[in-house]
Short mmCIF file of C-alpha atoms and ligand atoms in Angstrom, two decimals:
data_model
loop_
_atom_site.label_atom_id
_atom_site.label_comp_id
_atom_site.label_asym_id
_atom_site.label_seq_id
_atom_site.Cartn_x
_atom_site.Cartn_y
_atom_site.Cartn_z
CA UNK E 6 -9.65 -18.67 -27.92
CA UNK E 7 -10.57 -20.87 -25.58
CA UNK E 8 -7.72 -23.23 -23.88
CA UNK E 9 -8.53 -27.31 -24.45
CA UNK E 10 -6.42 -28.85 -22.55
CA UNK E 11 -8.98 -26.89 -19.62
CA UNK E 12 -11.56 -29.92 -20.26
CA UNK E 13 -9.31 -32.81 -19.66
CA UNK E 14 -10.18 -34.14 -16.48
CA UNK E 15 -7.25 -34.24 -13.50
CA UNK E 16 -6.50 -37.88 -13.30
CA UNK E 17 -5.96 -37.81 -16.79
CA UNK E 18 -3.66 -34.84 -17.31
CA UNK E 19 -1.76 -36.09 -14.08
CA UNK E 20 -1.19 -39.58 -16.33
CA UNK E 21 1.66 -40.94 -16.95
CA UNK E 22 1.75 -43.38 -19.76
CA UNK E 23 3.15 -46.86 -20.26
CA UNK E 24 6.32 -46.50 -21.33
CA UNK E 25 6.75 -49.73 -24.36
CA UNK E 26 9.81 -50.87 -24.92
CA UNK E 27 9.64 -48.98 -28.66
CA UNK E 28 9.13 -45.65 -27.42
CA UNK E 29 12.15 -45.94 -25.52
CA UNK E 30 14.55 -46.84 -28.36
CA UNK E 31 13.34 -45.51 -31.87
CA UNK E 32 16.02 -46.43 -34.55
CA UNK E 33 14.86 -48.80 -36.88
CA UNK E 34 18.21 -51.55 -37.25
CA UNK E 35 19.69 -53.12 -33.88
CA UNK E 36 19.56 -56.73 -32.50
CA UNK E 37 15.82 -56.28 -30.82
CA UNK E 38 16.36 -57.57 -27.31
CA UNK E 39 13.58 -55.16 -24.93
CA UNK E 40 10.65 -56.47 -25.68
CA UNK E 41 9.97 -60.02 -25.03
CA UNK E 42 9.34 -61.36 -28.22
CA UNK E 43 10.22 -64.29 -30.30
CA UNK E 44 13.75 -63.73 -31.98
CA UNK E 45 12.07 -65.82 -34.27
CA UNK E 46 11.10 -63.67 -37.56
CA UNK E 47 7.68 -64.92 -39.55
CA UNK E 48 6.86 -61.87 -40.08
CA UNK E 49 4.22 -61.81 -37.23
CA UNK E 50 7.05 -61.85 -34.48
CA UNK E 51 7.53 -58.63 -33.31
CA UNK E 52 5.09 -55.75 -32.13
CA UNK E 53 3.56 -53.40 -34.28
CA UNK E 54 4.87 -49.42 -34.26
CA UNK E 55 2.52 -48.16 -30.70
CA UNK E 56 3.04 -44.54 -32.60
CA UNK E 57 1.50 -45.34 -36.30
CA UNK E 58 4.34 -43.39 -37.42
CA UNK E 59 4.16 -44.50 -41.15
CA UNK E 60 0.70 -44.48 -41.54
CA UNK E 61 0.04 -41.47 -39.75
CA UNK E 62 2.68 -39.90 -42.43
CA UNK E 63 0.64 -41.06 -45.38
CA UNK E 64 -2.66 -40.12 -43.86
CA UNK E 65 -1.71 -36.78 -42.79
CA UNK E 66 -1.21 -36.57 -46.27
CA UNK E 67 -4.29 -37.39 -47.57
CA UNK E 68 -6.10 -35.36 -44.97
CA UNK E 69 -3.99 -32.24 -45.39
CA UNK E 70 -2.93 -32.04 -41.78
CA UNK E 71 0.23 -33.11 -39.73
CA UNK E 72 0.38 -36.19 -38.37
CA UNK E 73 0.51 -34.80 -34.65
CA UNK E 74 -2.96 -33.89 -35.63
CA UNK E 75 -4.18 -37.56 -36.05
CA UNK E 76 -5.54 -40.28 -34.21
CA UNK E 77 -5.80 -44.14 -35.11
CA UNK E 78 -8.11 -45.64 -33.23
CA UNK E 79 -9.47 -49.73 -33.47
CA UNK E 80 -12.11 -47.99 -35.29
CA UNK E 81 -14.54 -45.12 -34.74
CA UNK E 82 -15.55 -46.62 -31.92
CA UNK E 83 -12.02 -46.16 -30.03
CA UNK E 84 -12.04 -42.66 -30.44
CA UNK E 85 -16.20 -42.47 -29.47
CA UNK E 86 -15.28 -43.76 -26.32
CA UNK E 87 -11.85 -42.10 -25.36
CA UNK E 88 -13.78 -39.29 -25.82
CA UNK E 89 -15.87 -39.90 -22.59
CA UNK E 90 -13.05 -41.71 -21.28
CA UNK E 91 -10.40 -37.98 -21.21
CA UNK E 92 -13.48 -35.43 -20.50
CA UNK E 93 -16.17 -36.65 -19.02
CA UNK E 94 -16.03 -37.54 -15.51
CA UNK E 95 -18.88 -40.87 -14.60
CA UNK E 96 -21.75 -38.64 -12.84
CA UNK E 97 -19.94 -35.70 -13.17
CA UNK E 98 -20.02 -34.99 -16.66
CA UNK E 99 -23.17 -35.29 -19.00
CA UNK E 100 -22.78 -35.40 -23.00
CA UNK E 101 -25.64 -33.95 -25.82
CA UNK E 102 -26.18 -35.21 -28.90
CA UNK E 103 -28.24 -34.28 -32.04
CA UNK E 104 -31.43 -37.60 -32.58
CA UNK E 105 -31.52 -39.17 -34.76
CA UNK E 106 -28.22 -40.28 -34.33
CA UNK E 107 -25.25 -42.76 -34.87
CA UNK E 108 -26.43 -45.15 -31.93
CA UNK E 109 -22.49 -45.93 -30.24
CA UNK E 110 -22.20 -42.01 -29.27
CA UNK E 111 -25.09 -43.01 -26.56
CA UNK E 112 -23.66 -46.88 -25.38
CA UNK E 113 -20.24 -45.18 -25.54
CA UNK E 114 -21.29 -42.67 -22.67
CA UNK E 115 -23.63 -45.64 -20.81
CA UNK E 116 -20.52 -48.20 -20.04
CA UNK E 117 -19.06 -44.84 -18.95
CA UNK E 118 -21.55 -43.71 -16.85
CA UNK E 119 -22.29 -40.51 -18.17
CA UNK E 120 -25.80 -38.82 -18.79
CA UNK E 121 -26.56 -38.27 -22.76
CA UNK E 122 -29.09 -35.69 -23.17
CA UNK E 123 -30.85 -36.12 -26.98
CA UNK E 124 -32.03 -33.49 -28.66
CA UNK E 125 -34.05 -33.90 -31.62
CA UNK E 126 -33.92 -32.77 -35.22
CA UNK E 127 -36.31 -30.32 -37.27
CA UNK E 128 -38.85 -32.02 -38.58
CA UNK E 129 -36.89 -31.69 -41.85
CA UNK E 130 -33.39 -32.88 -39.82
CA UNK E 131 -32.18 -29.28 -39.59
CA UNK E 132 -29.65 -28.87 -37.38
CA UNK E 133 -30.83 -25.78 -34.60
CA UNK E 134 -28.34 -25.24 -32.95
CA UNK E 135 -29.94 -22.99 -30.18
CA UNK E 136 -31.61 -25.93 -29.30
CA UNK E 137 -28.86 -27.97 -28.85
CA UNK E 138 -26.98 -25.04 -26.93
CA UNK E 139 -29.67 -25.27 -25.14
CA UNK E 140 -29.38 -28.90 -23.97
CA UNK E 141 -25.99 -28.00 -22.36
CA UNK E 142 -24.99 -27.01 -18.62
CA UNK E 143 -22.20 -26.39 -16.77
CA UNK E 144 -21.07 -29.90 -16.41
CA UNK E 145 -21.66 -30.73 -20.31
CA UNK E 146 -17.78 -31.62 -21.93
CA UNK E 147 -18.72 -33.35 -24.98
CA UNK E 148 -21.50 -32.73 -27.95
CA UNK E 149 -21.98 -35.04 -30.87
CA UNK E 150 -22.59 -33.79 -34.31
CA UNK E 151 -22.86 -36.75 -37.03
CA UNK E 152 -23.01 -34.87 -40.10
CA UNK E 153 -23.67 -35.78 -42.64
CA UNK E 154 -25.89 -37.71 -40.06
CA UNK E 155 -26.30 -41.68 -39.81
CA UNK E 156 -29.31 -42.33 -40.82
CA UNK E 157 -30.96 -39.31 -42.31
CA UNK E 158 -27.87 -39.04 -44.77
CA UNK E 159 -27.60 -34.78 -44.61
CA UNK E 160 -25.25 -32.44 -44.13
CA UNK E 161 -25.84 -29.71 -41.23
CA UNK E 162 -25.76 -26.22 -42.76
CA UNK E 163 -21.43 -25.45 -41.86
CA UNK E 164 -22.56 -22.00 -39.78
CA UNK E 165 -25.04 -24.12 -37.42
CA UNK E 166 -22.15 -26.56 -36.83
CA UNK E 167 -19.61 -23.51 -36.34
CA UNK E 168 -21.98 -21.45 -34.14
CA UNK E 169 -22.09 -24.62 -32.13
CA UNK E 170 -18.17 -24.67 -31.73
CA UNK E 171 -17.81 -21.20 -31.36
CA UNK E 172 -20.56 -20.92 -28.20
CA UNK E 173 -20.04 -23.79 -26.38
CA UNK E 174 -17.46 -24.54 -23.42
CA UNK E 175 -16.24 -28.02 -24.14
CA UNK E 176 -15.73 -30.15 -27.23
CA UNK E 177 -17.55 -30.13 -30.20
CA UNK E 178 -16.81 -34.17 -31.57
CA UNK E 179 -18.22 -33.46 -35.82
CA UNK E 180 -18.22 -37.29 -36.71
CA UNK E 181 -17.77 -37.74 -41.07
CA UNK E 182 -17.68 -41.01 -41.83
CA UNK E 183 -19.25 -40.35 -44.21
CA UNK E 184 -17.77 -36.67 -45.66
CA UNK E 185 -16.18 -38.40 -48.89
CA UNK E 186 -20.20 -38.33 -50.59
CA UNK E 187 -20.27 -34.82 -49.95
CA UNK E 188 -19.89 -33.00 -52.44
CA UNK E 189 -17.93 -30.10 -49.14
CA UNK E 190 -15.53 -30.82 -47.14
CA UNK E 191 -15.98 -30.70 -44.16
CA UNK E 192 -14.43 -29.28 -41.32
CA UNK E 193 -10.58 -30.28 -41.16
CA UNK E 194 -9.77 -27.15 -42.43
CA UNK E 195 -11.90 -24.85 -40.58
CA UNK E 196 -9.61 -27.33 -37.32
CA UNK E 197 -7.34 -24.36 -36.72
CA UNK E 198 -9.79 -21.72 -35.78
CA UNK E 199 -11.94 -24.26 -33.28
CA UNK E 200 -9.46 -25.42 -31.41
CA UNK E 201 -11.68 -27.59 -29.50
CA UNK E 202 -13.53 -29.28 -32.81
CA UNK E 203 -12.85 -33.26 -33.26
CA UNK E 204 -13.20 -34.27 -36.46
CA UNK E 205 -13.64 -38.03 -36.50
CA UNK E 206 -13.58 -40.25 -40.20
CA UNK E 207 -13.28 -43.44 -40.72
CA UNK E 208 -10.93 -45.87 -43.13
CA UNK E 209 -14.48 -48.61 -43.06
CA UNK E 210 -16.69 -46.61 -45.87
CA UNK E 211 -15.21 -44.69 -48.81
CA UNK E 212 -11.67 -46.43 -48.66
CA UNK E 213 -13.55 -49.88 -48.54
CA UNK E 214 -11.51 -51.58 -44.64
CA UNK E 215 -14.08 -51.55 -43.16
CA UNK E 216 -12.35 -54.92 -42.09
CA UNK E 217 -9.36 -53.59 -40.92
CA UNK E 218 -10.75 -51.52 -37.70
CA UNK E 219 -9.39 -48.06 -38.40
CA UNK E 220 -11.06 -45.06 -37.66
CA UNK E 221 -9.11 -40.78 -37.03
CA UNK E 222 -9.69 -38.54 -35.04
CA UNK E 223 -8.57 -34.77 -36.00
CA UNK E 224 -7.83 -32.85 -33.87
CA UNK E 225 -5.26 -29.63 -32.45
CA UNK E 226 -1.99 -31.99 -31.53
CA UNK E 227 -2.68 -31.05 -26.93
CA UNK E 228 -5.78 -33.46 -27.69
CA UNK E 229 -4.53 -35.91 -29.71
CA UNK E 230 -1.76 -35.78 -27.93
CA UNK E 231 -3.46 -36.58 -24.91
CA UNK E 232 -5.61 -40.09 -26.84
CA UNK E 233 -2.32 -41.53 -27.69
CA UNK E 234 -1.49 -41.47 -23.35
CA UNK E 235 -4.78 -43.41 -23.02
CA UNK E 236 -5.35 -45.36 -25.85
CA UNK E 237 -3.73 -49.21 -25.61
CA UNK E 238 -0.25 -49.21 -26.64
CA UNK E 239 -0.23 -50.97 -29.79
CA UNK E 240 -4.33 -50.37 -30.59
CA UNK E 241 -4.02 -50.96 -34.74
CA UNK E 242 -1.95 -53.83 -35.23
CA UNK E 243 0.81 -54.50 -37.74
CA UNK E 244 -1.14 -56.39 -40.66
CA UNK E 245 -3.59 -53.02 -40.25
CA UNK E 246 -0.72 -50.94 -40.40
CA UNK E 247 0.96 -52.48 -42.91
CA UNK E 248 -2.71 -53.06 -45.30
CA UNK E 249 -4.23 -50.12 -45.18
CA UNK E 250 -0.32 -47.81 -45.33
CA UNK E 251 -0.65 -50.17 -48.87
CA UNK E 252 -4.49 -49.07 -49.73
CA UNK E 253 -2.99 -45.59 -49.46
CA UNK E 254 -0.53 -45.23 -51.45
CA UNK E 255 -1.70 -47.50 -54.08
CA UNK E 256 -5.67 -45.98 -54.50
CA UNK E 257 -6.00 -43.01 -56.92
CA UNK E 258 -9.02 -42.22 -54.24
CA UNK E 259 -11.84 -44.40 -52.88
CA UNK E 260 -14.27 -45.14 -55.19
CA UNK E 261 -16.64 -43.10 -54.90
CA UNK E 262 -17.87 -41.62 -57.45
CA UNK E 263 -18.94 -44.56 -58.90
CA UNK E 264 -21.38 -44.38 -55.46
CA UNK E 265 -22.48 -40.59 -56.11
CA UNK E 266 -23.36 -42.14 -59.18
CA UNK E 267 -25.27 -44.69 -58.32
CA UNK E 268 -27.06 -43.21 -54.91
CA UNK E 269 -28.61 -40.84 -57.68
CA UNK E 270 -29.24 -43.51 -59.75
CA UNK E 271 -31.18 -45.54 -56.87
CA UNK E 272 -33.20 -41.95 -55.38
CA UNK E 273 -34.95 -41.71 -58.47
CA UNK E 274 -35.91 -44.90 -59.33
CA UNK E 275 -37.12 -45.40 -55.63
CA UNK E 276 -39.21 -42.88 -55.51
CA UNK E 277 -40.81 -44.12 -58.51
CA UNK E 278 -41.39 -47.62 -56.55
CA UNK E 279 -45.84 -47.20 -55.63
CA UNK E 280 -44.63 -48.13 -52.26
CA UNK E 281 -42.21 -45.47 -51.60
CA UNK E 282 -43.26 -42.29 -49.95
CA UNK E 283 -40.01 -39.74 -50.21
CA UNK E 284 -36.49 -40.87 -50.46
CA UNK E 285 -34.81 -38.25 -48.79
CA UNK E 286 -31.77 -36.08 -49.63
CA UNK E 287 -28.23 -37.91 -49.23
CA UNK E 288 -24.22 -36.79 -48.83
CA UNK E 289 -23.72 -40.09 -47.68
CA UNK E 290 -23.38 -44.21 -48.79
CA UNK E 291 -26.94 -44.39 -48.39
CA UNK E 292 -30.90 -43.02 -48.42
CA UNK E 293 -33.10 -43.29 -46.08
CA UNK E 294 -36.26 -44.01 -47.81
CA UNK E 295 -39.79 -43.31 -45.85
CA UNK E 296 -42.18 -46.28 -47.33
CA UNK E 297 -46.02 -47.67 -47.31
CA UNK E 298 -44.96 -50.01 -44.43
CA UNK E 299 -41.99 -50.64 -43.37
CA UNK E 300 -41.84 -53.52 -41.47
CA UNK E 301 -43.68 -55.41 -44.25
CA UNK E 302 -40.95 -54.69 -47.22
CA UNK E 303 -38.12 -55.22 -44.49
CA UNK E 304 -39.61 -58.64 -44.47
CA UNK E 305 -40.09 -58.99 -48.50
CA UNK E 306 -36.17 -57.63 -49.21
CA UNK E 307 -34.74 -60.24 -46.44
CA UNK E 308 -37.04 -63.04 -47.71
CA UNK E 309 -35.25 -61.93 -51.16
CA UNK E 310 -31.41 -62.30 -49.68
CA UNK E 311 -31.32 -58.28 -48.98
CA UNK E 312 -30.21 -57.09 -45.41
CA UNK E 313 -31.87 -53.22 -45.06
CA UNK E 314 -31.62 -51.60 -41.94
CA UNK E 315 -35.50 -51.17 -41.08
CA UNK E 316 -35.26 -47.92 -38.78
CA UNK E 317 -38.86 -46.90 -38.81
CA UNK E 318 -39.05 -47.23 -34.92
CA UNK E 319 -36.44 -44.61 -34.00
CA UNK E 320 -38.47 -41.72 -33.21
CA UNK E 321 -38.04 -39.40 -36.11
CA UNK E 322 -37.58 -42.01 -38.23
CA UNK E 323 -41.08 -42.90 -38.52
CA UNK E 324 -42.01 -45.25 -41.62
CA UNK E 325 -38.69 -45.67 -42.53
CA UNK E 326 -35.46 -48.17 -43.99
CA UNK E 327 -32.38 -47.48 -44.49
CA UNK E 328 -30.42 -48.73 -47.16
CA UNK E 329 -26.74 -48.50 -48.15
CA UNK E 330 -25.62 -47.58 -51.67
CA UNK E 331 -24.43 -51.34 -53.17
CA UNK E 332 -22.73 -52.16 -56.76
CA UNK E 333 -24.73 -51.33 -59.65
CA UNK E 334 -26.46 -54.88 -60.07
CA UNK E 335 -27.33 -55.19 -56.10
CA UNK E 336 -29.25 -51.80 -56.52
CA UNK E 337 -31.36 -53.03 -59.44
CA UNK E 338 -32.00 -55.25 -57.62
CA UNK E 339 -33.45 -53.91 -54.79
CA UNK E 340 -35.31 -51.85 -57.61
CA UNK E 341 -36.86 -54.51 -59.68
CA UNK E 342 -38.32 -56.09 -56.04
CA UNK E 343 -40.06 -52.73 -54.81
CA UNK E 344 -40.88 -51.99 -58.12
CA UNK E 345 -43.25 -54.93 -57.91
CA UNK E 346 -45.33 -54.28 -54.17
C1 LIG F 16 -19.78 -46.37 -39.78
C2 LIG F 16 -20.23 -45.35 -39.42
C3 LIG F 16 -18.67 -44.57 -38.59
C4 LIG F 16 -16.99 -46.13 -38.84
O1 LIG F 16 -16.76 -46.88 -37.69
P1 LIG F 16 -15.68 -47.45 -37.80
O2 LIG F 16 -15.74 -47.94 -36.17
O3 LIG F 16 -14.69 -46.54 -37.67
O4 LIG F 16 -16.24 -48.84 -38.85
C5 LIG F 16 -18.33 -44.11 -37.74
N1 LIG F 16 -19.29 -43.24 -37.38
C6 LIG F 16 -20.53 -43.52 -38.23
C7 LIG F 16 -21.53 -42.10 -37.85
C8 LIG F 16 -20.88 -44.16 -39.06
O5 LIG F 16 -22.03 -45.05 -39.08
#
């Protein structure tokens, strides 16, 4: 089995992290005169837990992994950026991603001065593992696969994804931001067999916590340990930790069933609109829809106060709008407008 520690940048492997006052003393009662905080309790005067222990306990429970396998970030974007900073030497190493896909991988690569090689999906948005691997070379450290993919909406075949993980000598990042809306459980369960997999998930979509900024990486504990060393010490603020913890404990589960039902209904109704050419199958909480005149429909919807995402200039998504599944009322409004075209 491959040794994932060989992929860390040398400076990262040598790094001595900043040690917070609360890293050194981890008891819970006492008089805290160690962190130069205000002593007056107003609910916000203390630094938050840099290791997010209570939150990770609950996250580990709902994800079915050990707390040591979870990194909590200020949105998934933090975890994406950390992948480049931990594994890629700027100007030396490169990364490979599918296309079309989520724009942040490219932006994070550009910020870190890492070459990003994009490999177009098949015309039906399927993943060709051989073509993806053919774009890698000895300096490729990261491969990004988003499944369910944004903006195409589909999951990739587990065989194709795992074949990449098996054959690639580097880290495979599988972004599962939308996995709660899919009918398959994703790749968390196979992590023990694929130590080079890093799975990204988020509390922003199905869990309805986009405002709190809480993204997760789930991976081999040795990778998570390094992510924790490199992150800003207090990257998850106290309000986010407390509110997320409460939501996870209270919620019977995210409101996924209704969204999936609405997705089906919206897809069926959209397919009947004369201006709609194709509604792509979706495992996510949005639909990619090919229409006759994307720009005109985008403007028409905007004029009616409905904002969707125009993806018509994205290679592979020509003529397409991406429509998030809303409440039943919101979806009816979209259908009403498009039926009139
Ligand atoms: C929305 C989304 C995320 C989540 O980003 P956060 O920073 O966690 O809100 C991650 N990946 C993809 C592909 C997304 O579409």
